Coordinates of C-alpha atoms (C1' of nucleotides) in Angstrom, one line a residue:
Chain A
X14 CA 46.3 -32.2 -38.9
X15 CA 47.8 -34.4 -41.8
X16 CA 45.8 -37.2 -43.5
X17 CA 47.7 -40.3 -42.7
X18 CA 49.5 -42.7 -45.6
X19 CA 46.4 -43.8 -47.9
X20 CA 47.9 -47.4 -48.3
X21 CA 46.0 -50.1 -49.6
X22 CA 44.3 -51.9 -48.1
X23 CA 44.5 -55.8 -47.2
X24 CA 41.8 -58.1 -47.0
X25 CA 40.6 -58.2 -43.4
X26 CA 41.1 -54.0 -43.6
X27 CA 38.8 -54.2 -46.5
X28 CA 36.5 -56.5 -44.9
X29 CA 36.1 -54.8 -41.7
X30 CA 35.4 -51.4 -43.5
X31 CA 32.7 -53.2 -45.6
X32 CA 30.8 -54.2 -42.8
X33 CA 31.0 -50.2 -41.2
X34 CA 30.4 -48.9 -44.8
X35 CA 27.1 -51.6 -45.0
X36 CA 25.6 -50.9 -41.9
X37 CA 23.2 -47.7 -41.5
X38 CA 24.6 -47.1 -37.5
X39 CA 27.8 -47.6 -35.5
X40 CA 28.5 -51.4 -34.4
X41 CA 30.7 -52.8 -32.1
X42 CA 33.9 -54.3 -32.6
X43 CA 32.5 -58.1 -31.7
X44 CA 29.4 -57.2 -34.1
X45 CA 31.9 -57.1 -36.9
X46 CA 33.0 -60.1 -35.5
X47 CA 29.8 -62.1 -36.4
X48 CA 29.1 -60.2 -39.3
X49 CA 31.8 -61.4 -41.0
X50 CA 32.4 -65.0 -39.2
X51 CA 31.0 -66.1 -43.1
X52 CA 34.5 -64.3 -44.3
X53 CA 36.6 -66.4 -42.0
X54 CA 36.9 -64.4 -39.1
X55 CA 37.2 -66.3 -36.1
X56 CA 38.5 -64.0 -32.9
X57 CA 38.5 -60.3 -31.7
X58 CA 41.8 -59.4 -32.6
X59 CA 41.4 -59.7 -36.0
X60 CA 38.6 -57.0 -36.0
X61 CA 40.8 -54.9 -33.6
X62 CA 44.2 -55.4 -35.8
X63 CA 41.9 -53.9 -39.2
X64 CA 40.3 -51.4 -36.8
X65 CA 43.7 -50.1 -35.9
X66 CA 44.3 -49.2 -39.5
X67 CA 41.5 -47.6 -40.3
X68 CA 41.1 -45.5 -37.4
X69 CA 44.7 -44.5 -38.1
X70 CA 43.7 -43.4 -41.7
X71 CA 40.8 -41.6 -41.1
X72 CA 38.2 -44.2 -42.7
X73 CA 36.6 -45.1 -39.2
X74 CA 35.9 -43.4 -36.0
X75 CA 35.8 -44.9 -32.5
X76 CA 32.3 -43.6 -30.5
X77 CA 33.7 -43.4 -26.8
X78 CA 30.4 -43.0 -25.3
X79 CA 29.7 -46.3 -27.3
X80 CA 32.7 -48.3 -27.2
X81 CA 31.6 -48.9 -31.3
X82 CA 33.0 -47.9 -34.4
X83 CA 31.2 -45.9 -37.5
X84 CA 32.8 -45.9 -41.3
X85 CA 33.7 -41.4 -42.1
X86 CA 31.1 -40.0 -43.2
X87 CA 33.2 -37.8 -45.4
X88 CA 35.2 -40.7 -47.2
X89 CA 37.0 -38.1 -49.3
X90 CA 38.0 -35.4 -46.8
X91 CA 39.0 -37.4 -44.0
X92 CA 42.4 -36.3 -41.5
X93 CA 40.8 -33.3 -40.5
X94 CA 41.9 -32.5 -36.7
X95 CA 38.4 -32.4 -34.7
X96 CA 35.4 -34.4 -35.7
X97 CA 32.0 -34.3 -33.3
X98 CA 29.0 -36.3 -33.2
X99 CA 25.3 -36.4 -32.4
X100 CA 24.4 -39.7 -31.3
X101 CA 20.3 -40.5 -30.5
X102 CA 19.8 -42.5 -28.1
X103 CA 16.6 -44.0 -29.3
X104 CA 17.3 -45.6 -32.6
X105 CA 20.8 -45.1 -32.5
X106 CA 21.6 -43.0 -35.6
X107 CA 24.9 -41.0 -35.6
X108 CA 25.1 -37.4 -37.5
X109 CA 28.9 -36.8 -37.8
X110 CA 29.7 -32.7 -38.2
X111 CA 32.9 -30.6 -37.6
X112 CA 33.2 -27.1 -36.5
X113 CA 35.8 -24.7 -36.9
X114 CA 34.8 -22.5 -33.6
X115 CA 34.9 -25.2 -31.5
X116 CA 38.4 -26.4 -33.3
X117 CA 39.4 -22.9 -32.2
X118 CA 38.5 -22.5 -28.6
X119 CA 40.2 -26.4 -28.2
X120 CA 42.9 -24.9 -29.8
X121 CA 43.0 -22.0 -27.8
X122 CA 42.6 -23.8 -24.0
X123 CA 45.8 -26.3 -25.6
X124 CA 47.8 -23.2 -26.2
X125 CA 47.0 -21.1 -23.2
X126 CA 47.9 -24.5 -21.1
X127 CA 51.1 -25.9 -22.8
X128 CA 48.9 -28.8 -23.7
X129 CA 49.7 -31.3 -26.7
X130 CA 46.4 -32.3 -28.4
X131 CA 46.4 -35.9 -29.6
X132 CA 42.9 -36.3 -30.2
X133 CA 39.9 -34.8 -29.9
X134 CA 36.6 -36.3 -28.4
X135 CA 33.1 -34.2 -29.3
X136 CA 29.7 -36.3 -28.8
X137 CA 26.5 -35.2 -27.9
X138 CA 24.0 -37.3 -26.9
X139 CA 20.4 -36.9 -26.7
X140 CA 17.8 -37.4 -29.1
X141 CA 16.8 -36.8 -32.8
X142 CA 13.7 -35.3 -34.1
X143 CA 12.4 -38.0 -35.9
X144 CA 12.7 -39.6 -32.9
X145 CA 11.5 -37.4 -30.7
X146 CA 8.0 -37.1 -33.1
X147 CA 7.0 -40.2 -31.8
Chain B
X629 CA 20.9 -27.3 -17.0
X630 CA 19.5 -27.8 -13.7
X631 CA 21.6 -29.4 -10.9
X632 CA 20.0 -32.4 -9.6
X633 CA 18.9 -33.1 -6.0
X634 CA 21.4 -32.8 -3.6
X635 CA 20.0 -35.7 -1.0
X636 CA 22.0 -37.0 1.8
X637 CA 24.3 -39.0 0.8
X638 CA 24.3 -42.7 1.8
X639 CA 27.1 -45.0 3.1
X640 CA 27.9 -46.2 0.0
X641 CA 27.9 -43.4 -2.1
X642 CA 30.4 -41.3 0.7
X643 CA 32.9 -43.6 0.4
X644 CA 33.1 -44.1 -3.5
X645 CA 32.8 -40.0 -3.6
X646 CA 35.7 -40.1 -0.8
X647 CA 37.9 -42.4 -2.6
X648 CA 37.5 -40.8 -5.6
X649 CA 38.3 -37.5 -3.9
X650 CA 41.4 -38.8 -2.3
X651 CA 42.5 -40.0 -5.4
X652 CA 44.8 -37.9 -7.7
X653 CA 43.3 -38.8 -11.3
X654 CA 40.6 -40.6 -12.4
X655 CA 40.3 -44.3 -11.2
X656 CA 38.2 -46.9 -12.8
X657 CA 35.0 -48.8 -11.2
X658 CA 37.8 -51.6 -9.9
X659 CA 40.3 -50.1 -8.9
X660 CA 37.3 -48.1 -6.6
X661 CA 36.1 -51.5 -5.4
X662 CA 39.4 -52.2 -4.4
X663 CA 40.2 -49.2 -2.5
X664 CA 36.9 -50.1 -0.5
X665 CA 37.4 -53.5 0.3
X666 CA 38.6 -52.5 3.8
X667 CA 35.3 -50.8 4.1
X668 CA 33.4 -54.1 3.3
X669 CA 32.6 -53.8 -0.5
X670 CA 32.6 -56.7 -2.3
X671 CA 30.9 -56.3 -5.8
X672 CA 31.7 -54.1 -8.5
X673 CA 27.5 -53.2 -8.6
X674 CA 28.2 -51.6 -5.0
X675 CA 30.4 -49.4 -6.6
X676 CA 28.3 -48.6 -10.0
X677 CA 25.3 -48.3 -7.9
X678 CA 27.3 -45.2 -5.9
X679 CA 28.4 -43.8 -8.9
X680 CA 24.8 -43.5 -10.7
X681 CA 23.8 -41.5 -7.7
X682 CA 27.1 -39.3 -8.3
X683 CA 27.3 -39.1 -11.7
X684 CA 23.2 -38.0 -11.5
X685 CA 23.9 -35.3 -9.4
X686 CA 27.3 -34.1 -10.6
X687 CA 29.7 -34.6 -8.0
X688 CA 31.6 -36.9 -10.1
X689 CA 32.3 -37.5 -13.9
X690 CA 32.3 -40.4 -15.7
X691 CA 35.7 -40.0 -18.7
X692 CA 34.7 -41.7 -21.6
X693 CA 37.6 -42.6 -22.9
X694 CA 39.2 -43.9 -19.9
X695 CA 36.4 -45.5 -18.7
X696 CA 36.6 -44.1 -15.5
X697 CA 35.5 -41.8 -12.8
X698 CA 36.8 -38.6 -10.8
X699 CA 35.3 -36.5 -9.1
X700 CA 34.4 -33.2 -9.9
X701 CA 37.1 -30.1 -9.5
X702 CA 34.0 -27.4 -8.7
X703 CA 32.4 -29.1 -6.1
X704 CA 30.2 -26.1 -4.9
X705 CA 29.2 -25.5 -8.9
X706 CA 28.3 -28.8 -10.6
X707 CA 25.6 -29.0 -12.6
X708 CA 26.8 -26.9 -15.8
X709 CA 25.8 -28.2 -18.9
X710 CA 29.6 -28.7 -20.9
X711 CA 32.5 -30.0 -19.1
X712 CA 35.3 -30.3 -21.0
X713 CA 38.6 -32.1 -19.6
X714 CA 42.0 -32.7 -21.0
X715 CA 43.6 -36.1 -20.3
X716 CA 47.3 -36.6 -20.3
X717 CA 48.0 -39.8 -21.8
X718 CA 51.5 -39.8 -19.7
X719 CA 50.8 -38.7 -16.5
X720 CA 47.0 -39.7 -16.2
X721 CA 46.0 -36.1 -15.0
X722 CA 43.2 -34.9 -15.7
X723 CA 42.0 -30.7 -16.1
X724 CA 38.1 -29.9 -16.2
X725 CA 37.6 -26.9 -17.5
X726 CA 34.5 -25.3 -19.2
X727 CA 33.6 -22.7 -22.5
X728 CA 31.1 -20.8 -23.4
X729 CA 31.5 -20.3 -27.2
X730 CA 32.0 -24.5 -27.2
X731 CA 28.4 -24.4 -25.3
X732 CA 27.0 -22.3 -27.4
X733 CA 27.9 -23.5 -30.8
X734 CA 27.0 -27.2 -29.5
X735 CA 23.9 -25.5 -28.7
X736 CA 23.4 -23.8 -31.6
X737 CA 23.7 -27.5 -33.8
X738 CA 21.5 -28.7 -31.7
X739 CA 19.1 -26.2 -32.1
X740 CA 19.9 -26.0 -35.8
X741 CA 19.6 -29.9 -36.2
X742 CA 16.5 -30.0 -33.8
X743 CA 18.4 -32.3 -31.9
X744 CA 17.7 -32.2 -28.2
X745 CA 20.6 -32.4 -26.4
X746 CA 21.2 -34.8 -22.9
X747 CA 24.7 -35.1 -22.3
X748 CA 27.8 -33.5 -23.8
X749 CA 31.6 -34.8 -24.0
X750 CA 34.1 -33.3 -24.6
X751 CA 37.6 -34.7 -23.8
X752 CA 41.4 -33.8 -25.3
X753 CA 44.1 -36.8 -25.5
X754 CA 47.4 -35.3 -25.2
X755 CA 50.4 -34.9 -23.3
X756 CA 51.0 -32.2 -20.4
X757 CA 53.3 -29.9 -20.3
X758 CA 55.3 -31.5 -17.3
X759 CA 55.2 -34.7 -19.0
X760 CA 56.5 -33.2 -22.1
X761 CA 59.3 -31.7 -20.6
X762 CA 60.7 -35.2 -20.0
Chain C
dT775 C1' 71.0 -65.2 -47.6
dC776 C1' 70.0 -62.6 -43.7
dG777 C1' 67.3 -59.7 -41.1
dC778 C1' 63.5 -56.8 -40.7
dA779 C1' 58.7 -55.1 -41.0
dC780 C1' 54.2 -56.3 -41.4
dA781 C1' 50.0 -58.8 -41.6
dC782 C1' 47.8 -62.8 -40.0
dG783 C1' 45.9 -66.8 -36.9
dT784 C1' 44.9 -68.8 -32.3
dT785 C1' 44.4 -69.2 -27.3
dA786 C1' 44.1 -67.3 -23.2
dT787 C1' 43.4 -63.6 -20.1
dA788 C1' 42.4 -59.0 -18.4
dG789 C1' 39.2 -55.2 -17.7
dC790 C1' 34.6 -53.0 -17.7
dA791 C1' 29.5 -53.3 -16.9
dT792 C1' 25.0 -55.4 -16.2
dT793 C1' 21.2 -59.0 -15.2
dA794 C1' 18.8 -61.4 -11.9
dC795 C1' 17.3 -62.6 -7.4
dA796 C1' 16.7 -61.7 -2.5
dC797 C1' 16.3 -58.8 1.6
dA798 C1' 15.8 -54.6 4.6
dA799 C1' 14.3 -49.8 5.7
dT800 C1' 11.4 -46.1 4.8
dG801 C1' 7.3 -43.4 3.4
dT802 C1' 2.7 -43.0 2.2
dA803 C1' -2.3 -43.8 1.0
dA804 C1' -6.3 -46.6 2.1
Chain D
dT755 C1' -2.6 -50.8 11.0
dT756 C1' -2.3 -52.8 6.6
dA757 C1' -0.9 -52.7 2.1
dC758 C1' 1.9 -51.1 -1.3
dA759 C1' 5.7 -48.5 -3.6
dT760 C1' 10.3 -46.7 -3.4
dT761 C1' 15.0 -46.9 -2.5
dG762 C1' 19.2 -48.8 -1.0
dT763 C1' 21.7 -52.9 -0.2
dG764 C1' 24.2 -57.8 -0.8
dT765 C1' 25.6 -61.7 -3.7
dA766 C1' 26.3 -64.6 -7.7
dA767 C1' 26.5 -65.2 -12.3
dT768 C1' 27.0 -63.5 -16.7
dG769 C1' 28.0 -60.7 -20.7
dC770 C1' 30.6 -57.3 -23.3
dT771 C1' 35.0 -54.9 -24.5
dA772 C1' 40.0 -55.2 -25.3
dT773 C1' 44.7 -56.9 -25.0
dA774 C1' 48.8 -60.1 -24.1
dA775 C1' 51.6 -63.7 -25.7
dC776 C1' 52.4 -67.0 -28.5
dG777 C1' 53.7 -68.6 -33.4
dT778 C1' 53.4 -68.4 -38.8
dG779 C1' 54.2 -66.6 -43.4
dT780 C1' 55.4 -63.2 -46.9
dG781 C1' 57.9 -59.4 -49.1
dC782 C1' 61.8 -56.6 -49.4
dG783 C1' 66.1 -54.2 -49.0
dA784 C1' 71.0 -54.7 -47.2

DNA sequence: TCGCACACGTTATAGCATTACACAATGTAA
DNA sequence: TTACATTGTGTAATGCTATAACGTGTGCGA
């Protein structure tokens, strides 16, 4: 997997990536909406168009299971081909992880069917210890 | 992983399994409603309410990132804890296939992480290799 | 200067899912 | 039998997520 062109970026990019940096848990794309209504934003596609970008370089990932959007937690290291997550129900924290035997095995099943891998989706759900303490 | 109670299914539920069953890839909550109209649904919550039921006791999955629903390929096995599934993005079919060493190396983060686990995904984008040979 | 690529702004619309209220059938404990 | 809880159902309204289809402006290479 190759890291994809690290061009600067514009304003609403920049803007939209603030907000998932700021926040301590995934939000959705109309959440970034009215976060950053202050900044001028004034309709979805805006947050989509920026979204786009990022997700393309690595610097956000979309949550399926959530239909939200969480800044890489490895800002340095980012491109890498499969990325999972552990997403708590409760309070909605997100622990981002990777996993080279699992990589493999993906891997593996695409090879043994002639399959193409695009992307890969990993998320557990469940719940977190801190959580789970009560 | 236990499997859940297999109950009797009710009106509703046997026709959203059946047109899901009849159907050749995965098919959203709509497109269900509207392959049921003849049968006298009306409301997309007839639908969702059928697919709780099925989803609870594993005759049908729910794809994440199609948002959408098929039913499942082992119908005399469901209940497993992993299901993994590989989507093409050209063709719309969809495999479900299952792995151990994925299960257990979730497991093992989870276990690691004390993270209790509720629901895995696991889904590859790509392209078949029909589709791919134009 | 022309044409192209790209980012941006706006309105409208499409697609997915749930809330809220009402009613009927069934099972069960008092 | 009465009272209550559970489960499934029907309908309308609403909310959340995402994209289509316009048009504008700017920078840049041919």
């Amino acid at each position: 997997m190759t890291t994809a062109a690290p061009r600067e970026l514009t304003r609403n990019q920049s803007l939209v990536l603030g907000a998932l940096t700021q926040a301590e848990g995934p939000l959705s794309a109309y959440t970034i909406l009215d976060r950053l209504r202050d900044e001028g934003f004034r309709a979805p596609l805006q947050v989509y168009r920026a979204l786009d970008k990022l997700l393309a370089s690595g610097l956000v990932h979309r949550l399926e299971s959530l239909n939200a959007f969480i800044a890489c937690a490895h800002p340095d290291c980012h491109g890498h081909g499969m990325i999972a997550f552990a997403i708590c129900g409760d309070c909605g924290q997100v622990n981002e992880f990777t996993d080279d035997a699992i990589r493999e095995r993906l891997g593996a099943w695409s090879a043994a069917n002639d399959f193409q891998t695009e992307k890969t989706i990993v998320e557990i759900r469940g719940h977190c210890a801190a959580c789970r303490a009560h």
